[in-house]
Amino acid sequence: MRKILVIAALIIGVISCGKEEDSATGNYPEIVGTWSMVDGEVNGQSTSLNPDLTYEDKQAQDCAKRSTLKFLANGDFRGVFYMPQVEPEYRNNRYQFVYKGCNRALDLDDLATEGTIKYKIRNRKIIVYGKGEDGSSTEIEFFNIESLSGRTLKLSYSEEMKAQLRSAYERGKQILQQNNIDIEIPENIDVALNGFIIMEKQ
């Protein structure tokens, strides 16, 4: 079950000990509903308006924006996550990333038949937890709520999410180095990890 939750965390792309609330939504009852990713923000700049975006960047962003998060009133957590397929290719005497398609990577609606996936909000932290049919359980601190106003939800990555994404970034770098693929990648992943995800209620 933890593997499922970690995969979801890596695509979107996020435990407090304060006062406990009776409901899953805590102080954010308006979070109930379906949310779609519409944009990101890094260093105060909208990622969709970045003039340096390549065709591959834009295609990858459009793919990720097909992902949705569903917070149900009974505390169930659902969602569909899409992951862009981007592969290095040697073109014009250099390696570059080429967009290959958009894959439906994880559907929590389908996985709900194999176990229970729930959420709770504590001190602005969205915590997702689950229990498998074998009785095993796990939880992961998913995102921090920066703001929730009307139909707009602004999220930041939790420290646990940052660690998972940073680990995936380092593994990717190692694979490129092991295969002698010289390609431009972000030198400082923390810049992106300290950014925000903007979601809109459907």
mmCIF file of N, CA and C in Angstrom, residues 149-202:
data_model
loop_
_atom_site.group_PDB
_atom_site.id
_atom_site.type_symbol
_atom_site.label_atom_id
_atom_site.label_comp_id
_atom_site.label_asym_id
_atom_site.label_seq_id
_atom_site.Cartn_x
_atom_site.Cartn_y
_atom_site.Cartn_z
ATOM 1 N N SER A 149 -9.114 29.167 -1.398
ATOM 2 C CA SER A 149 -10.035 30.291 -1.534
ATOM 3 C C SER A 149 -10.960 30.045 -2.710
ATOM 4 N N GLY A 150 -12.253 29.937 -2.419
ATOM 5 C CA GLY A 150 -13.208 29.701 -3.494
ATOM 6 C C GLY A 150 -12.930 28.382 -4.186
ATOM 7 N N ARG A 151 -12.619 28.447 -5.468
ATOM 8 C CA ARG A 151 -12.380 27.239 -6.261
ATOM 9 C C ARG A 151 -10.901 27.026 -6.551
ATOM 10 N N THR A 152 -10.026 27.744 -5.829
ATOM 11 C CA THR A 152 -8.590 27.637 -6.061
ATOM 12 C C THR A 152 -7.880 27.090 -4.828
ATOM 13 N N LEU A 153 -7.078 26.053 -5.041
ATOM 14 C CA LEU A 153 -6.323 25.399 -3.977
ATOM 15 C C LEU A 153 -4.836 25.493 -4.307
ATOM 16 N N LYS A 154 -4.063 26.051 -3.392
ATOM 17 C CA LYS A 154 -2.618 26.195 -3.587
ATOM 18 C C LYS A 154 -1.903 25.265 -2.617
ATOM 19 N N LEU A 155 -1.094 24.361 -3.165
ATOM 20 C CA LEU A 155 -0.410 23.347 -2.371
ATOM 21 C C LEU A 155 1.100 23.497 -2.473
ATOM 22 N N SER A 156 1.791 23.080 -1.424
ATOM 23 C CA SER A 156 3.249 22.953 -1.468
ATOM 24 C C SER A 156 3.600 21.518 -1.092
ATOM 25 N N TYR A 157 4.805 21.096 -1.472
ATOM 26 C CA TYR A 157 5.236 19.735 -1.164
ATOM 27 C C TYR A 157 5.578 19.597 0.322
ATOM 28 N N SER A 158 5.182 18.493 0.914
ATOM 29 C CA SER A 158 5.592 18.199 2.288
ATOM 30 C C SER A 158 7.065 17.784 2.272
ATOM 31 N N GLU A 159 7.688 17.773 3.448
ATOM 32 C CA GLU A 159 9.091 17.362 3.520
ATOM 33 C C GLU A 159 9.249 15.906 3.089
ATOM 34 N N GLU A 160 8.258 15.081 3.394
ATOM 35 C CA GLU A 160 8.311 13.671 2.992
ATOM 36 C C GLU A 160 8.243 13.541 1.473
ATOM 37 N N MET A 161 7.389 14.338 0.854
ATOM 38 C CA MET A 161 7.291 14.336 -0.608
ATOM 39 C C MET A 161 8.590 14.822 -1.229
ATOM 40 N N LYS A 162 9.158 15.886 -0.666
ATOM 41 C CA LYS A 162 10.415 16.422 -1.193
ATOM 42 C C LYS A 162 11.505 15.363 -1.168
ATOM 43 N N ALA A 163 11.558 14.595 -0.088
ATOM 44 C CA ALA A 163 12.566 13.545 0.026
ATOM 45 C C ALA A 163 12.364 12.474 -1.041
ATOM 46 N N GLN A 164 11.111 12.084 -1.298
ATOM 47 C CA GLN A 164 10.820 11.073 -2.315
ATOM 48 C C GLN A 164 11.190 11.577 -3.710
ATOM 49 N N LEU A 165 10.826 12.817 -4.012
ATOM 50 C CA LEU A 165 11.106 13.384 -5.329
ATOM 51 C C LEU A 165 12.599 13.620 -5.524
ATOM 52 N N ARG A 166 13.278 14.052 -4.460
ATOM 53 C CA ARG A 166 14.723 14.262 -4.538
ATOM 54 C C ARG A 166 15.438 12.938 -4.803
ATOM 55 N N SER A 167 14.952 11.872 -4.172
ATOM 56 C CA SER A 167 15.534 10.549 -4.376
ATOM 57 C C SER A 167 15.338 10.083 -5.816
ATOM 58 N N ALA A 168 14.133 10.305 -6.370
ATOM 59 C CA ALA A 168 13.863 9.927 -7.761
ATOM 60 C C ALA A 168 14.748 10.718 -8.719
ATOM 61 N N TYR A 169 14.965 11.997 -8.422
ATOM 62 C CA TYR A 169 15.827 12.854 -9.243
ATOM 63 C C TYR A 169 17.261 12.320 -9.253
ATOM 64 N N GLU A 170 17.776 11.942 -8.085
ATOM 65 C CA GLU A 170 19.144 11.435 -7.998
ATOM 66 C C GLU A 170 19.280 10.101 -8.726
ATOM 67 N N ARG A 171 18.261 9.240 -8.623
ATOM 68 C CA ARG A 171 18.305 7.964 -9.349
ATOM 69 C C ARG A 171 18.328 8.208 -10.854
ATOM 70 N N GLY A 172 17.540 9.181 -11.309
ATOM 71 C CA GLY A 172 17.528 9.514 -12.731
ATOM 72 C C GLY A 172 18.877 10.012 -13.204
ATOM 73 N N LYS A 173 19.531 10.848 -12.399
ATOM 74 C CA LYS A 173 20.859 11.355 -12.748
ATOM 75 C C LYS A 173 21.859 10.215 -12.872
ATOM 76 N N GLN A 174 21.783 9.260 -11.950
ATOM 77 C CA GLN A 174 22.709 8.130 -11.973
ATOM 78 C C GLN A 174 22.522 7.282 -13.225
ATOM 79 N N ILE A 175 21.268 7.069 -13.617
ATOM 80 C CA ILE A 175 20.991 6.273 -14.817
ATOM 81 C C ILE A 175 21.578 6.953 -16.052
ATOM 82 N N LEU A 176 21.413 8.267 -16.148
ATOM 83 C CA LEU A 176 21.970 9.009 -17.282
ATOM 84 C C LEU A 176 23.491 8.907 -17.302
ATOM 85 N N GLN A 177 24.122 9.035 -16.143
ATOM 86 C CA GLN A 177 25.578 8.961 -16.061
ATOM 87 C C GLN A 177 26.083 7.570 -16.405
ATOM 88 N N GLN A 178 25.387 6.536 -15.913
ATOM 89 C CA GLN A 178 25.799 5.159 -16.180
ATOM 90 C C GLN A 178 25.719 4.821 -17.662
ATOM 91 N N ASN A 179 24.804 5.482 -18.372
ATOM 92 C CA ASN A 179 24.649 5.235 -19.804
ATOM 93 C C ASN A 179 25.355 6.280 -20.658
ATOM 94 N N ASN A 180 26.209 7.093 -20.008
ATOM 95 C CA ASN A 180 26.988 8.126 -20.711
ATOM 96 C C ASN A 180 26.110 9.044 -21.551
ATOM 97 N N ILE A 181 24.973 9.409 -21.001
ATOM 98 C CA ILE A 181 24.063 10.325 -21.692
ATOM 99 C C ILE A 181 24.275 11.730 -21.143
ATOM 100 N N ASP A 182 24.881 12.573 -21.948
ATOM 101 C CA ASP A 182 25.153 13.953 -21.552
ATOM 102 C C ASP A 182 23.970 14.816 -21.978
ATOM 103 N N ILE A 183 23.133 15.159 -21.020
ATOM 104 C CA ILE A 183 21.922 15.907 -21.337
ATOM 105 C C ILE A 183 21.665 16.930 -20.235
ATOM 106 N N GLU A 184 21.096 18.047 -20.614
ATOM 107 C CA GLU A 184 20.859 19.124 -19.653
ATOM 108 C C GLU A 184 19.665 18.789 -18.758
ATOM 109 N N ILE A 185 19.913 18.803 -17.458
ATOM 110 C CA ILE A 185 18.854 18.603 -16.473
ATOM 111 C C ILE A 185 19.007 19.675 -15.395
ATOM 112 N N PRO A 186 17.948 19.953 -14.631
ATOM 113 C CA PRO A 186 18.060 20.972 -13.578
ATOM 114 C C PRO A 186 19.164 20.618 -12.587
ATOM 115 N N GLU A 187 20.050 21.571 -12.304
ATOM 116 C CA GLU A 187 21.137 21.326 -11.365
ATOM 117 C C GLU A 187 20.651 21.340 -9.923
ATOM 118 N N ASN A 188 19.636 22.124 -9.646
ATOM 119 C CA ASN A 188 19.141 22.251 -8.279
ATOM 120 C C ASN A 188 17.650 21.925 -8.240
ATOM 121 N N ILE A 189 17.331 20.696 -7.898
ATOM 122 C CA ILE A 189 15.938 20.255 -7.876
ATOM 123 C C ILE A 189 15.151 20.960 -6.774
ATOM 124 N N ASP A 190 15.855 21.494 -5.764
ATOM 125 C CA ASP A 190 15.164 22.152 -4.652
ATOM 126 C C ASP A 190 14.399 23.389 -5.101
ATOM 127 N N VAL A 191 14.834 24.020 -6.190
ATOM 128 C CA VAL A 191 14.109 25.184 -6.701
ATOM 129 C C VAL A 191 12.675 24.788 -7.051
ATOM 130 N N ALA A 192 12.536 23.663 -7.756
ATOM 131 C CA ALA A 192 11.201 23.185 -8.129
ATOM 132 C C ALA A 192 10.441 22.655 -6.914
ATOM 133 N N LEU A 193 11.147 21.964 -6.016
ATOM 134 C CA LEU A 193 10.483 21.376 -4.853
ATOM 135 C C LEU A 193 9.941 22.432 -3.900
ATOM 136 N N ASN A 194 10.518 23.619 -3.941
ATOM 137 C CA ASN A 194 10.036 24.708 -3.088
ATOM 138 C C ASN A 194 8.942 25.528 -3.768
ATOM 139 N N GLY A 195 8.497 25.069 -4.932
ATOM 140 C CA GLY A 195 7.433 25.755 -5.655
ATOM 141 C C GLY A 195 6.055 25.329 -5.160
ATOM 142 N N PHE A 196 5.036 25.711 -5.914
ATOM 143 C CA PHE A 196 3.654 25.446 -5.516
ATOM 144 C C PHE A 196 2.879 24.797 -6.660
ATOM 145 N N ILE A 197 1.829 24.084 -6.303
ATOM 146 C CA ILE A 197 0.909 23.477 -7.263
ATOM 147 C C ILE A 197 -0.427 24.199 -7.132
ATOM 148 N N ILE A 198 -0.960 24.657 -8.253
ATOM 149 C CA ILE A 198 -2.232 25.367 -8.255
ATOM 150 C C ILE A 198 -3.307 24.432 -8.812
ATOM 151 N N MET A 199 -4.371 24.233 -8.043
ATOM 152 C CA MET A 199 -5.449 23.351 -8.465
ATOM 153 C C MET A 199 -6.766 24.113 -8.478
ATOM 154 N N GLU A 200 -7.672 23.644 -9.315
ATOM 155 C CA GLU A 200 -8.972 24.301 -9.462
ATOM 156 C C GLU A 200 -10.072 23.264 -9.284
ATOM 157 N N LYS A 201 -11.130 23.660 -8.593
ATOM 158 C CA LYS A 201 -12.232 22.736 -8.331
ATOM 159 C C LYS A 201 -13.090 22.578 -9.576
ATOM 160 N N GLN A 202 -13.409 21.339 -9.903
ATOM 161 C CA GLN A 202 -14.241 21.073 -11.080
ATOM 162 C C GLN A 202 -15.708 21.350 -10.783
#
